Coordinates of C-alpha atoms in Angstrom, one line a residue:
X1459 CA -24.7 -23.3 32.2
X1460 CA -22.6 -21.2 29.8
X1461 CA -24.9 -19.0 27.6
X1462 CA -24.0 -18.8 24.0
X1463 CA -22.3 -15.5 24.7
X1464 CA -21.3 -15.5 28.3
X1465 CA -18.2 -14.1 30.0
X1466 CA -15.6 -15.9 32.4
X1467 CA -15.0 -16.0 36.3
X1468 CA -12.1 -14.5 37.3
X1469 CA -10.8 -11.1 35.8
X1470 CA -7.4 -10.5 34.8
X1471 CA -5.9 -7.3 33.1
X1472 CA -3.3 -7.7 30.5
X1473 CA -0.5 -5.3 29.5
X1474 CA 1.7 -5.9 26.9
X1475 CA 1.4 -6.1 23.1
X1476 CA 0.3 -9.0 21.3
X1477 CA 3.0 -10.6 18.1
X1478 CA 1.0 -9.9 14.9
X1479 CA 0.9 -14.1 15.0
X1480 CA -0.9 -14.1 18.4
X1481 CA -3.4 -11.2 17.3
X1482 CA -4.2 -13.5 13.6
X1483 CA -4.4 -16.3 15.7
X1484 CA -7.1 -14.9 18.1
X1485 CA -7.3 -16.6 21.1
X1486 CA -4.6 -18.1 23.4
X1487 CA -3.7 -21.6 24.0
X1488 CA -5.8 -24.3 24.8
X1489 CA -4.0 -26.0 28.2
X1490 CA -4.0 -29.1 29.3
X1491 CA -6.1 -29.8 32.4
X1492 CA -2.7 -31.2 33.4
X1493 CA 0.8 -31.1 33.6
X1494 CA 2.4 -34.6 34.0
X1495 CA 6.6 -34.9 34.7
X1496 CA 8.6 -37.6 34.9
X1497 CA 11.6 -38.0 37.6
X1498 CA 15.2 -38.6 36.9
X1499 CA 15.1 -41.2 39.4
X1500 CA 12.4 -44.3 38.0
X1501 CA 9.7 -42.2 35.9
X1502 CA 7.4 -41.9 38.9
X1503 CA 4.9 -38.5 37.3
X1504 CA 4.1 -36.0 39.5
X1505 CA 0.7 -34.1 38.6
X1506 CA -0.1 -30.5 39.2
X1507 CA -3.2 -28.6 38.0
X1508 CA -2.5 -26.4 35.2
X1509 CA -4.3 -23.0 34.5
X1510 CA -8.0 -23.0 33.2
X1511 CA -8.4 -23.2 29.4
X1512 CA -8.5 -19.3 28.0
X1513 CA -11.9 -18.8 25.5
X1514 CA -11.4 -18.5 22.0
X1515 CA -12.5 -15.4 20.8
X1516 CA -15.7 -16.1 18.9
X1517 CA -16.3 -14.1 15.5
X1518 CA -13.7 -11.2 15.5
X1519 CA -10.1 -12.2 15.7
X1520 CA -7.8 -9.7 18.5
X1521 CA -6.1 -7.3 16.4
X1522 CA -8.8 -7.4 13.8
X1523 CA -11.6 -4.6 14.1
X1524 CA -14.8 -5.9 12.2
X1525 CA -17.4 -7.4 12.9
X1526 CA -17.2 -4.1 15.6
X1527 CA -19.2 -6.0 18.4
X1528 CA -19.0 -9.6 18.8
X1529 CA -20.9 -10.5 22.4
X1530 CA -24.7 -10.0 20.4
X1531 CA -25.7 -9.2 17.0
X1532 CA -26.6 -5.9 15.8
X1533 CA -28.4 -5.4 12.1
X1534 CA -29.3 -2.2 9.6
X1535 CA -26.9 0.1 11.4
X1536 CA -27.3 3.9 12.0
X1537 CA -25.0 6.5 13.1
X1538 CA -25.0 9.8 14.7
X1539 CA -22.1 11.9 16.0
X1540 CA -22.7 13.8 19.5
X1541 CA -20.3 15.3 22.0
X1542 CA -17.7 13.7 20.5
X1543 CA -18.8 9.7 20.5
X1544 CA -20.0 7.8 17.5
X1545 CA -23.4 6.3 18.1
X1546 CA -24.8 3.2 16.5
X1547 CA -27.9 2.1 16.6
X1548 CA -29.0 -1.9 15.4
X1549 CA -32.1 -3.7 14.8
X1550 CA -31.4 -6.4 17.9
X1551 CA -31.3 -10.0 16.1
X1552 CA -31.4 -12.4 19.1
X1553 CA -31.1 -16.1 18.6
X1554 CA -34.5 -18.3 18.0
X1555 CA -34.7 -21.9 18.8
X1556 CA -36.8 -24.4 17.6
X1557 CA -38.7 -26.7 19.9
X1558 CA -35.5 -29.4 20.1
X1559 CA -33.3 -26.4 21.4
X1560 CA -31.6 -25.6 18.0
X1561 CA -30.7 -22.2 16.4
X1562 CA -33.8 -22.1 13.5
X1563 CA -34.1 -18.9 10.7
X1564 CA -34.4 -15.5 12.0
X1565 CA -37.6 -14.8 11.4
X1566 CA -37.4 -11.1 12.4
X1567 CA -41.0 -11.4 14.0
X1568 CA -40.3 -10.6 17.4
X1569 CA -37.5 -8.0 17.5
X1570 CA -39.2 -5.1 19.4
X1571 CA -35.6 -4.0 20.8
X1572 CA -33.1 -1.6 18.9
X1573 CA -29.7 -1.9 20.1
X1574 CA -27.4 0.9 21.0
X1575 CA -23.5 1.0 21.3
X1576 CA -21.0 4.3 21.0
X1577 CA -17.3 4.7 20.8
X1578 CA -14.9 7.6 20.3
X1579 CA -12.0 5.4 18.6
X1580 CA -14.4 3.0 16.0
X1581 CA -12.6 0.2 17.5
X1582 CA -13.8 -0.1 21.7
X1583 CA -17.7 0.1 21.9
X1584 CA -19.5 0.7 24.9
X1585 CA -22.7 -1.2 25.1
X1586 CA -25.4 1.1 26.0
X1587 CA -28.0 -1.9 26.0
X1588 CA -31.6 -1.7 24.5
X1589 CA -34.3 0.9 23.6
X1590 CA -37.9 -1.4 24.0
X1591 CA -39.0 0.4 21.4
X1592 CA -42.6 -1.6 20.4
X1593 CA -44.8 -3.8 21.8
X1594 CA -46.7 -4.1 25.4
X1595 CA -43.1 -3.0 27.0
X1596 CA -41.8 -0.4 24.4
X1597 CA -42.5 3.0 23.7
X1598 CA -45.0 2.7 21.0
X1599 CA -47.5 0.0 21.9
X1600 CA -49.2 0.3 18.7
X1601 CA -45.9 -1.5 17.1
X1602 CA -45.8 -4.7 16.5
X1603 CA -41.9 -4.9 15.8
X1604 CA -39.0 -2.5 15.4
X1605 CA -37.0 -2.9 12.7
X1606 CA -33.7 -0.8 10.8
X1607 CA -34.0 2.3 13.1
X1608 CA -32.8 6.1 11.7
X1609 CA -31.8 8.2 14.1
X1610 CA -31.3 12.5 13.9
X1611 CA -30.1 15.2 16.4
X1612 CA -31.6 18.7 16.2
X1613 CA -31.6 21.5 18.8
X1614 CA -35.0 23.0 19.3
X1615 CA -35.8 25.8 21.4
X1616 CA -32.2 26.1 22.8
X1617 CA -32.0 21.8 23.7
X1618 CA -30.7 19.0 21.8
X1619 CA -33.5 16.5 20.9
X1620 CA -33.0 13.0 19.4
X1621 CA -35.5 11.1 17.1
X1622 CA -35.7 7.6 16.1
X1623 CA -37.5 6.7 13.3
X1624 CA -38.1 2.7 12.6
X1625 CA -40.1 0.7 10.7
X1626 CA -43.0 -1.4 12.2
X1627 CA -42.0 -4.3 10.3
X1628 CA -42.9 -3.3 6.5
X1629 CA -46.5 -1.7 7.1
X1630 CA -45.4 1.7 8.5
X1631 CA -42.6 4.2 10.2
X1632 CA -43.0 5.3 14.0
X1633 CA -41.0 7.7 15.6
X1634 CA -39.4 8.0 19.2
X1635 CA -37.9 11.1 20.9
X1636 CA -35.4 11.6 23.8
X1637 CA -33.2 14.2 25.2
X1638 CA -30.3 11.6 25.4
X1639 CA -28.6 9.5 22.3
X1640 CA -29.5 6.7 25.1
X1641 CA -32.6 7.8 26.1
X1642 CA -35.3 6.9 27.8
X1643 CA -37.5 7.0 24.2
X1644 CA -41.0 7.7 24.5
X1645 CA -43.6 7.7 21.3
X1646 CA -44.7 11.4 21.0
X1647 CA -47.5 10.8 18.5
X1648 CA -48.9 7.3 19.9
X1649 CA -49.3 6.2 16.1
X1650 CA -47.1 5.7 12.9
X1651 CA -46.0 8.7 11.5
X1652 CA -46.0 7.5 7.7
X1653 CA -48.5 4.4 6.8
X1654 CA -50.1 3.6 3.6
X1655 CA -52.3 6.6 4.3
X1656 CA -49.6 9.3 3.5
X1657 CA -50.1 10.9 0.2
X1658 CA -47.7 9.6 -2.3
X1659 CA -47.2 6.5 -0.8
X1660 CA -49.1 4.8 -3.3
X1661 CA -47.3 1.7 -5.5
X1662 CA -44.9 1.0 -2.2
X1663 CA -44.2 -3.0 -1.5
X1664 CA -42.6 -2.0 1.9
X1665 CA -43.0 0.5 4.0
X1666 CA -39.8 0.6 5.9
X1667 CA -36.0 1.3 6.5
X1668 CA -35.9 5.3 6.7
X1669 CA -33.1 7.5 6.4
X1670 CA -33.3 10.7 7.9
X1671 CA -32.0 14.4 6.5
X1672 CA -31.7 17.6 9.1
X1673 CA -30.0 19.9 6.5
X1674 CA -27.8 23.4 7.0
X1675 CA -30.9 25.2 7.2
X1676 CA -32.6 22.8 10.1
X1677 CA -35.5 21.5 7.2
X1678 CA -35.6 18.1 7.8
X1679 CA -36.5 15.1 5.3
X1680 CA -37.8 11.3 5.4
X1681 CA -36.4 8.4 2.9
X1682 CA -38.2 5.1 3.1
X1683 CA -39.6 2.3 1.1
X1684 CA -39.1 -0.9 -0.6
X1685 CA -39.6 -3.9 -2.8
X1686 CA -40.7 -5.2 -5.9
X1687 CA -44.5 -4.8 -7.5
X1688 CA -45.8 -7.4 -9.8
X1689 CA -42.0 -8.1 -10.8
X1690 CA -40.5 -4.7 -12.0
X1691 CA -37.2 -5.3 -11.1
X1692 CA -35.3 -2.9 -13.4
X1693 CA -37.4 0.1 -12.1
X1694 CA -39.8 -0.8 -8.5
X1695 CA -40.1 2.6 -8.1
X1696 CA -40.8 2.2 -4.3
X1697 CA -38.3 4.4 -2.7
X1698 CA -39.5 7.6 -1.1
X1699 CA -38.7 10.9 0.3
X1700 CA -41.1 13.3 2.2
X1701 CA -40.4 16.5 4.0
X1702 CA -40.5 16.3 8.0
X1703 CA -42.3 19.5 9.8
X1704 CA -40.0 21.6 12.1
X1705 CA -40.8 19.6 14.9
X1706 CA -39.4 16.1 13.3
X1707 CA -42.8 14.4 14.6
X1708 CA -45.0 15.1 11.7
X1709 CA -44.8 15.5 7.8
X1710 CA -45.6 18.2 5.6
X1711 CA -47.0 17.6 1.7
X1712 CA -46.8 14.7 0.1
X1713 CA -43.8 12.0 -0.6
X1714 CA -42.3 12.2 -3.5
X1715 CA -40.8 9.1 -5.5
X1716 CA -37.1 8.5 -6.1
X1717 CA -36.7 6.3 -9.3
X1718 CA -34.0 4.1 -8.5
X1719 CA -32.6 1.4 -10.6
X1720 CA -33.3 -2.3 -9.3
X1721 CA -34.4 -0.8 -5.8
X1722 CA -34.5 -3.4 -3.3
X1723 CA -34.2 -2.1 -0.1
X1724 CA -32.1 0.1 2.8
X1725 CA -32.5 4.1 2.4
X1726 CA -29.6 6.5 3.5
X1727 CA -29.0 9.8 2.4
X1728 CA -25.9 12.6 3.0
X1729 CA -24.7 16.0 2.0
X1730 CA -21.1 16.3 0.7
X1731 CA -20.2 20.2 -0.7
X1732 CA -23.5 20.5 -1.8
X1733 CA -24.7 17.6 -3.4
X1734 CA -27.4 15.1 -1.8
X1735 CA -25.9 11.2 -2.4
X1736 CA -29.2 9.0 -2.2
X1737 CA -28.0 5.4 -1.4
X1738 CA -29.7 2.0 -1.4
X1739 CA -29.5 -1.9 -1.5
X1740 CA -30.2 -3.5 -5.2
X1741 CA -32.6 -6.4 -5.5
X1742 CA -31.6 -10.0 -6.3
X1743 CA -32.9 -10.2 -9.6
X1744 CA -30.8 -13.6 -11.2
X1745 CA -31.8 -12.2 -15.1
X1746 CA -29.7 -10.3 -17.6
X1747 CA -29.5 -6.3 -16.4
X1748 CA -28.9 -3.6 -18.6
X1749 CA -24.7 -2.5 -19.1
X1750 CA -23.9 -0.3 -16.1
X1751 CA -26.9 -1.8 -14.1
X1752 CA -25.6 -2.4 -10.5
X1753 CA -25.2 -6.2 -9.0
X1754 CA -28.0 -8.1 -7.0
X1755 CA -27.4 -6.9 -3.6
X1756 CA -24.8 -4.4 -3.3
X1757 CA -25.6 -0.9 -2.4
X1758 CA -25.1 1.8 -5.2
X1759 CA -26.4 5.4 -4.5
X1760 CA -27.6 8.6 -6.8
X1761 CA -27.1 12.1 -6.1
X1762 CA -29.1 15.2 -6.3
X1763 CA -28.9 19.3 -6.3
X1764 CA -32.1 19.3 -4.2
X1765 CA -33.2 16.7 -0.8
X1766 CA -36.1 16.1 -2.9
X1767 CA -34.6 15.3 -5.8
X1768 CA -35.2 14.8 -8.7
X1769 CA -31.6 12.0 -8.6
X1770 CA -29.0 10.7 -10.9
X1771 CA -28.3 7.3 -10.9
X1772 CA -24.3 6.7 -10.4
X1773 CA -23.0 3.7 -10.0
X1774 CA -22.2 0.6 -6.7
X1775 CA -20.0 1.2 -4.0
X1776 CA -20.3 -1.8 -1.4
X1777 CA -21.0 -5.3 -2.9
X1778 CA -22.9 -8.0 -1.1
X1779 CA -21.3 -9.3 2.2
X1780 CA -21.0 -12.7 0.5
X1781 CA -18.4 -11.0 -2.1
X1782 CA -15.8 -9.7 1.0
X1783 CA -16.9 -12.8 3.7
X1784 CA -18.0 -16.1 1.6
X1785 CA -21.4 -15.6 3.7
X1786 CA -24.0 -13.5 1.9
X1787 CA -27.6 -12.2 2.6
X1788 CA -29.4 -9.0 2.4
X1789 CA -27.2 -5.4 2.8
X1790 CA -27.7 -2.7 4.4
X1791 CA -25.7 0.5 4.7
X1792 CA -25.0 4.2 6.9
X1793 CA -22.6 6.5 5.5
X1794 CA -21.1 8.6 8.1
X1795 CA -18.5 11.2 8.7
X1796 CA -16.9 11.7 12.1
X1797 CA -13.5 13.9 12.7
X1798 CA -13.3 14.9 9.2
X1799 CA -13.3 11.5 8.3
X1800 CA -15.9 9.4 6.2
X1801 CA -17.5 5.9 6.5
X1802 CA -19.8 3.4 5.4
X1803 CA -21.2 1.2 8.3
X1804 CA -23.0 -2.0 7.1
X1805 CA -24.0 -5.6 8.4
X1806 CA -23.1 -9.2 7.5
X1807 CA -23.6 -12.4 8.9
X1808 CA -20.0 -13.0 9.8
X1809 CA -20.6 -13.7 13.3
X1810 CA -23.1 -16.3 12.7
X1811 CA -20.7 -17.7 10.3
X1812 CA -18.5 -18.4 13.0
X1813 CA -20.9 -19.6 15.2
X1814 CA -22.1 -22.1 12.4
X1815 CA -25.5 -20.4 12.6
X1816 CA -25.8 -18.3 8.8
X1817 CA -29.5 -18.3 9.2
X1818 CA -30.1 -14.4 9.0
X1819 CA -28.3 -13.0 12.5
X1820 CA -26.6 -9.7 11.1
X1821 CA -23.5 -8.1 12.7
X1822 CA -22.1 -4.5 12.3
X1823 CA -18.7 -4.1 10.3
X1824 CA -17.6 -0.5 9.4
X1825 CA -14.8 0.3 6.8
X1826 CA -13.6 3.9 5.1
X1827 CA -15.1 5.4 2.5
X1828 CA -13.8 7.5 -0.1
X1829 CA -15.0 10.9 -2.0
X1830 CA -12.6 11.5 -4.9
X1831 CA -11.9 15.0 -6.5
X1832 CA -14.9 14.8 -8.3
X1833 CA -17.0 14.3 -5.8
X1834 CA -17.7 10.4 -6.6
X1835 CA -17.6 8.1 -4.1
X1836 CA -15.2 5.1 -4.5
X1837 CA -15.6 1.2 -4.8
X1838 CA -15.2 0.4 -0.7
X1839 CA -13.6 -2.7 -0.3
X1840 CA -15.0 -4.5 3.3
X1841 CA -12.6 -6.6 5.4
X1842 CA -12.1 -8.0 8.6
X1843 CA -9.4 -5.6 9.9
X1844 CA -12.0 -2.5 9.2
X1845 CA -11.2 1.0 10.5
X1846 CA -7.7 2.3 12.7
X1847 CA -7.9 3.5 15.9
X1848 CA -8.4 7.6 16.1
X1849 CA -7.1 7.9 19.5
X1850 CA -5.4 5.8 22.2
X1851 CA -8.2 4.8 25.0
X1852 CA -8.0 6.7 28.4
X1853 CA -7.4 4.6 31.4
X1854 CA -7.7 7.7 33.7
X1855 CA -11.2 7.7 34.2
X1856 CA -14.2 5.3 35.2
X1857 CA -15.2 3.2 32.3
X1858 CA -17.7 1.2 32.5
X1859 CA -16.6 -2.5 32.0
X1860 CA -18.9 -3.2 28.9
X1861 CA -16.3 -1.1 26.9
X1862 CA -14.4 -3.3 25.1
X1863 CA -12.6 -3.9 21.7
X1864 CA -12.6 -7.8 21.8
X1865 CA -14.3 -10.8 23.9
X1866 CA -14.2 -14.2 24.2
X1867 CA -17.9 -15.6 25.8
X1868 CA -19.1 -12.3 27.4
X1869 CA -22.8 -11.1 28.0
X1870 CA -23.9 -7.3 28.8
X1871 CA -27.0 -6.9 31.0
X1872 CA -29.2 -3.9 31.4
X1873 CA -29.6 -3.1 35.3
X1874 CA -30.4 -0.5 37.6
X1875 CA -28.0 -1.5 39.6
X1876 CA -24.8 -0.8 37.2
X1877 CA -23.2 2.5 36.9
X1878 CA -24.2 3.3 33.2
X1879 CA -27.3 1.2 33.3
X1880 CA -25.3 -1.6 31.7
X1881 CA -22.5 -4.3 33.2
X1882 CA -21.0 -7.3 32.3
X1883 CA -21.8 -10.7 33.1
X1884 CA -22.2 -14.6 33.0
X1885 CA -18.9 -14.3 33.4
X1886 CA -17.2 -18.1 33.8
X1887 CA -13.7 -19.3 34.4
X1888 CA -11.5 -18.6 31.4
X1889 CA -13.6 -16.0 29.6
X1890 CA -12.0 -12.4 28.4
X1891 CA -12.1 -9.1 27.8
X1892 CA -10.1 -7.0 26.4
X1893 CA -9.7 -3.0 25.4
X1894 CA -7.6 -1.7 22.6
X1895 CA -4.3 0.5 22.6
X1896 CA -4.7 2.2 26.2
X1897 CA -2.5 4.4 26.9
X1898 CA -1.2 4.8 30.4
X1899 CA 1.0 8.0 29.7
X1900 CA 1.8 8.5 33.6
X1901 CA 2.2 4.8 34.1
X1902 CA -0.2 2.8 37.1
X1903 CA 0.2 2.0 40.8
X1904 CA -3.5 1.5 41.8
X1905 CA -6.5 -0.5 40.0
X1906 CA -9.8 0.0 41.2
X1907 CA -12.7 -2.1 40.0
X1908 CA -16.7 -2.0 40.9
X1909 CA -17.4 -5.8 40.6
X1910 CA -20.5 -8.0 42.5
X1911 CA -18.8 -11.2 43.4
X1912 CA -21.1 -14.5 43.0
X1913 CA -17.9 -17.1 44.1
X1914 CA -14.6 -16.6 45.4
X1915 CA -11.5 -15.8 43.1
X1916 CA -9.3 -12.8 42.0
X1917 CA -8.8 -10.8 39.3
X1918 CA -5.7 -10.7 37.6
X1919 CA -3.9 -8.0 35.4
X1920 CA -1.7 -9.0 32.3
X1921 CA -0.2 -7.3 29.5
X1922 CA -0.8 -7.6 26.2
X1923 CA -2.5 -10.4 25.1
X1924 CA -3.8 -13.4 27.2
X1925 CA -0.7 -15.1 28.0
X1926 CA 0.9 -12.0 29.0
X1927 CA 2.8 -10.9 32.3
X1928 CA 1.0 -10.6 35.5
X1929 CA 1.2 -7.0 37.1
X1930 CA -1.1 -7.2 39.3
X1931 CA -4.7 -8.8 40.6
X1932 CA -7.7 -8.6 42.7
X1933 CA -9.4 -11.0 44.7
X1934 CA -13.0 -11.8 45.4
X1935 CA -14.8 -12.8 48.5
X1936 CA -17.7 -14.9 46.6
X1937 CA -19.8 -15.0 50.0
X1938 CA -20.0 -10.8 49.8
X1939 CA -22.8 -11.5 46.8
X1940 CA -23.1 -7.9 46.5
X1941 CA -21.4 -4.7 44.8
X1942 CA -18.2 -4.1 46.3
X1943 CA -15.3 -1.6 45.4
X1944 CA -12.0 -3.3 45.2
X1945 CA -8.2 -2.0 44.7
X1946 CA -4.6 -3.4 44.3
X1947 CA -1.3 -2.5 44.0
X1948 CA -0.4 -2.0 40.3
X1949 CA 3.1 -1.6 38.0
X1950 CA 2.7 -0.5 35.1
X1951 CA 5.1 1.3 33.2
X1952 CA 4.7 4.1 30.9
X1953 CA 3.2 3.4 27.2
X1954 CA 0.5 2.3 25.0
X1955 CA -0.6 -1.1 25.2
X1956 CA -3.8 -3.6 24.8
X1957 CA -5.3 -4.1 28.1
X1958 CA -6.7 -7.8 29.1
X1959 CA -9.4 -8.5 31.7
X1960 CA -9.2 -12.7 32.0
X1961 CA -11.7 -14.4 34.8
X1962 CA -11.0 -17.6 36.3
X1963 CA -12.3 -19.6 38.7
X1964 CA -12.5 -23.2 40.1
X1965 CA -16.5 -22.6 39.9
X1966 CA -18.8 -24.2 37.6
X1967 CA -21.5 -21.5 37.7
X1968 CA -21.7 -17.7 37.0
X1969 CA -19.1 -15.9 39.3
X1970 CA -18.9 -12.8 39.3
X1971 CA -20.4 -9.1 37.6
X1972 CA -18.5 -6.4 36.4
X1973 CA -19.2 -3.1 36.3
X1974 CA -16.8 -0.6 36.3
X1975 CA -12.7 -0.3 36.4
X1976 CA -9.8 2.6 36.5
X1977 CA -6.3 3.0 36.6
X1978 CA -4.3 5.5 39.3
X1979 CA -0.9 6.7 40.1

C-alpha cells in the first residue's frame, strides 16, 4: 500500500522544458486506463492498454520553488553555509493518527528527530535524513523531545566543529556536536546546557527556540526564550541572550534580557556592517496595540551596537503565513546570507493545506530578503515561486537520487546500504521525480543509475516535463532484489533543461529503490 508520500515503480528521466501552462498546472494528465477506437468498417472498438496514470505533484507545483521540500515536513528552519552548500535543518513534524487511522493535531510530543536537507542552488535539496537527537535512540537521552534546532560552525584547534543547539520541548536547551553538517551528533555534556537554573533566566514562560551568534572575533552568543507571564502581552519580557564559552558547550555569566515588544516566540540573530538585527515571532494578542506595534504573529526584529544588547525596536518584516497562503499558524524565521545574497527562511502549513491536513505539520518556504541603504530590512513578501536558481545543476557527477527539485508521492529512507546514507523509495508505478535546470553542456550518451530492483520494469528518460520525449531507458530484472549498477545508451543534446525520473510498473507493490544516477559522454 501507497504511503502518504511514497514514490512510483518505474524510473524515467525527462529532457525538455516544461510550457509555463504545464509548470502552473503541476502534474501531467490523468490517462485513461484505456484507449477505445472505433473501425471504419461497422464500429467494432478495438482496446489497447494505455500508459499508467502520472502522480500529481502534491503541495509544490513544478516550476514553482516553495514549499522547498515537499516528500515530508520540515518546521522552525535553520541555516548554515559550508563548503559551498546551504544547510537546513527542521524540527521533523511526522503525521499522527488517531485510533480510526485519521490524520489528528500535531501534538509535537514525540518529535525526537531534526531533519536535515542541503542544496547549492535553493531550489534541488538533497535529503540528508535525520539526526535522533533525544530520547532512548538519540544523542541526548536526557531529552524528552527536540524541537526548533540552531545550528553554528566554528573552527577550533585547526578543525571545523558543528553545534546544534535545540530545545527540549519548552523546559530547557541541549546541545550536540559533530565534525560533519550531517554528523553523527553526539551530546558532549550529557545534560541541558541552559535550564531554569541559569542565572537570568528568571520570569521565562518557555525555555526554547535558540538562535546562535559566532561573531568576527570567534565570541559566541545564545538567544532563547518565550511566552507570555500572567498576560503581559505588550512587554513578556521573556527573550534572552547569554554568552557561550569558547568551547560552544558551556556558558559564561549570566543571561541577559532582551525587551521585546509583544514577544511571542522564534529567536534569530545576524550581523549586517556592524549592527546586530535581533528577530522574533509576535504573540497573538486579539486586543488594541499601541500605533507602530507589530501584528499578531509576524516576525519583526530590533537591532543593536553590541550582541548583548541593549536593542531597538524597529519595525515587521514577514507577516503570518496565513497573510501570503490563506492557511495560518505559528511563524518562525532564519535570516541567512549565502553568495552575497540574503534570505529569510521560514515555515507554513502549505503542504498540509494541500493534503487537507492544516492541523499543525509545518513546511520550509524561503524567499529574498532585503537590506536598504540604510541598513533597514524591507517588508518580504512570501510566495509560492520563492527564490531563482543560483546555478544550473551538474549532471557530471554522482548524485545521489534523493536530490530533487520536485516529486509527486516519493519517500527518502535512511540506510546503510545507500551511498550517502539516504535513497529513495516506496516507489510505485506512475510516481516522479524530477531535478531542476541541469545543464548537460557536453550533451549525454550514457546513463548510469545505482538502483535495487523489487519487480521487473525499466526506467525511462524524458525531457522536460512528464509527458516529454523518450531518450532513453533502463530496465529492471525484479527477481535480482538487490543493488545493481545499470547503464544505457543515451541522446541528449547540448543545453539546459529540467530533468524527469518517472517509474512505472504493472506491479501493485513497492518496486524498486533508488539510489544513485549520472550522466556520460
Amino acid at each position: 500500500m501507497k504511503k502518504w508520500l511514497s514514490v512510483g515503480c518505474v524510473l524515467i528521466l525527462m529532457m525538455s522544458g516544461c510550457t509555463n501552462d504545464e509548470k502552473e498546472q503541476g502534474s501531467a494528465k490523468e490517462n485513461d486506463t484505456e484507449d477505445v477506437s472505433v473501425t471504419e468498417e461497422g464500429g467494432e472498438e478495438d482496446t489497447t492498454v494505455a500508459p499508467p496514470v502520472i502522480s500529481s505533484a502534491r503541495g509544490k507545483k513544478i516550476g514553482y520553488h516553495n514549499p522547498i521540500i515537499s516528500h515530508h515536513f520540515g518546521a522552525d528552519p535553520y541555516v548554515i553555509s559550508h563548503d559551498g552548500r546551504v544547510y537546513m535543518y527542521m524540527t521533523y513534524d511526522q503525521l499522527e493518527y488517531d485510533g480510526a487511522g485519521n490524520i489528528k493535531e500535531n501534538s509535537y510530543g514525540s518529535i525526537q528527530q531534526l531533519a536535515v536537507i542541503s542544496s547549492a542552488d535553493l531550489v534541488n535539496w538533497q535529503d540528508h535524513g535525520v539526526i535522533d537527537a533525544a530520547g532512548p535512540m538519540g544523542a541526548a537521552k536526557w531529552a524528552t523531545q527536540s524541537w526548533a534546532p540552531a545550528v553554528a560552525k566554528k573552527t577550533i584547534n585547526g578543525q571545523d566543529q558543528f553545534f546544534i543547539y535545540f530545545a527540549n520541548n519548552a523546559s530547557g536547551i541541549g546541545v550536540l556536536t559533530s565534525d560533519s553538517p550531517t554528523g553523527p551528533f553526539i551530546d558532549p555534556i550529557g545534560e541541558p546546557l541552559v535550564s531554569f537554573e541559569t542565572p537570568g533566566v528568571e520570569g521565562v514562560t518557555w525555555l526554547f527556540d535558540p538562535a546562535v551568534l559566532v561573531d568576527e572575533d570567534q565570541s559566541a552568543y545564545l538567544y532563547f526564550g518565550g511566552g507570555i507571564p500572567e498576560d503581559t502581552f505588550e512587554m513578556p519580557n521573556t527573550a534572552r541572550v547569554i554568552q557561550l564559552e569558547e568551547d560552544m558547550t558551556s556558558v559564561t555569566g549570566e543571561a541577559t534580557m532582551i525587551p521585546a515588544p509583544f514577544m511571542f516566540e522564534s529567536a534569530g540573530i545576524n550581523k549586517y556592517q556592524g549592527t546586530y538585527y535581533y528577530s522574533y515571532s509576535t504573540n497573538f494578542y486579539d486586543g488594541e496595540r499601541p500605533e507602530g506595534s507589530p501584528g499578531a504573529g509576524e516576525i519583526a526584529y530590533m537591532t543593536s551596537d553590541s550582541p548583548m544588547g541593549p536593542f531597538e525596536y524597529q519595525h515587521p518584516i514577514l507577516k503570518n503565513p496565513g497573510h501570503f497562503f490563506d492557511v495560518g499558524g505559528n511563524n518562525h524565521q532564519v535570516i541567512f546570507d549565502f553568495n552575497d545574497q540574503w534570505y529569510i527562511a521560514y515555515h507554513a502549513q502549505t503542504l498540509a493545506k494541500d493534503m487537507e491536513a492544516v492541523v499543525g505539520y509545518r513546511s520550509p518556504h524561503i524567499n529574498a530578503l532585503m537590506f536598504n541603504e540604510e541598513g533597514a530590512i524591507e517588508e518580504v513578501t512570501a510566495n509560492y515561486e520563492g527564490v531563482a536558481q543560483l546555478q544550473a545543476f551538474d549532471p557530471y557527477q554522482t548524485v545521489p537520487a534523493e536530490t530533487f527539485a520536485w516529486q509527486a508521492q516519493i519517500e527518502t529512507t535512511p540506510s546503510d546500504e545507500a551511498t550517502t546514507g539516504v535513497y529513495v523509495d516506496a516507489i510505485e508505478s506512475g510516481d516522479w521525480l524530477a531535478v531542476s535546470d541541469v545543464d548537460f553542456y557536453d550533451g549525454a550518451t550514457l546513463v548510469k543509475a545505482r538502483v535495487k530492483p523489487l519487480a521487473s520494469e525499466k526506467m525511462e528518460l524524458r525531457s522536460g516535463s512528464v509527458d516529454g520525449d523518450v531518450v532513453g531507458e533502463l530496465t529492471f530484472d525484479g527477481s535480482l532484489n538487490e543493488w545493481v549498477d545499470l547503464e544505457a545508451t543515451v541522446n541528449i543534446p547540448k543545453g539546459v533543461t529540467d530533468l524527469y525520473f518517472i517509474f512505472y510498473s504493472e506491479a501493485d507493490t513497492d518496486v524498486l529503490m533508488f539510489d544513485t544516477w549520472s550522466f556520460h559522454q
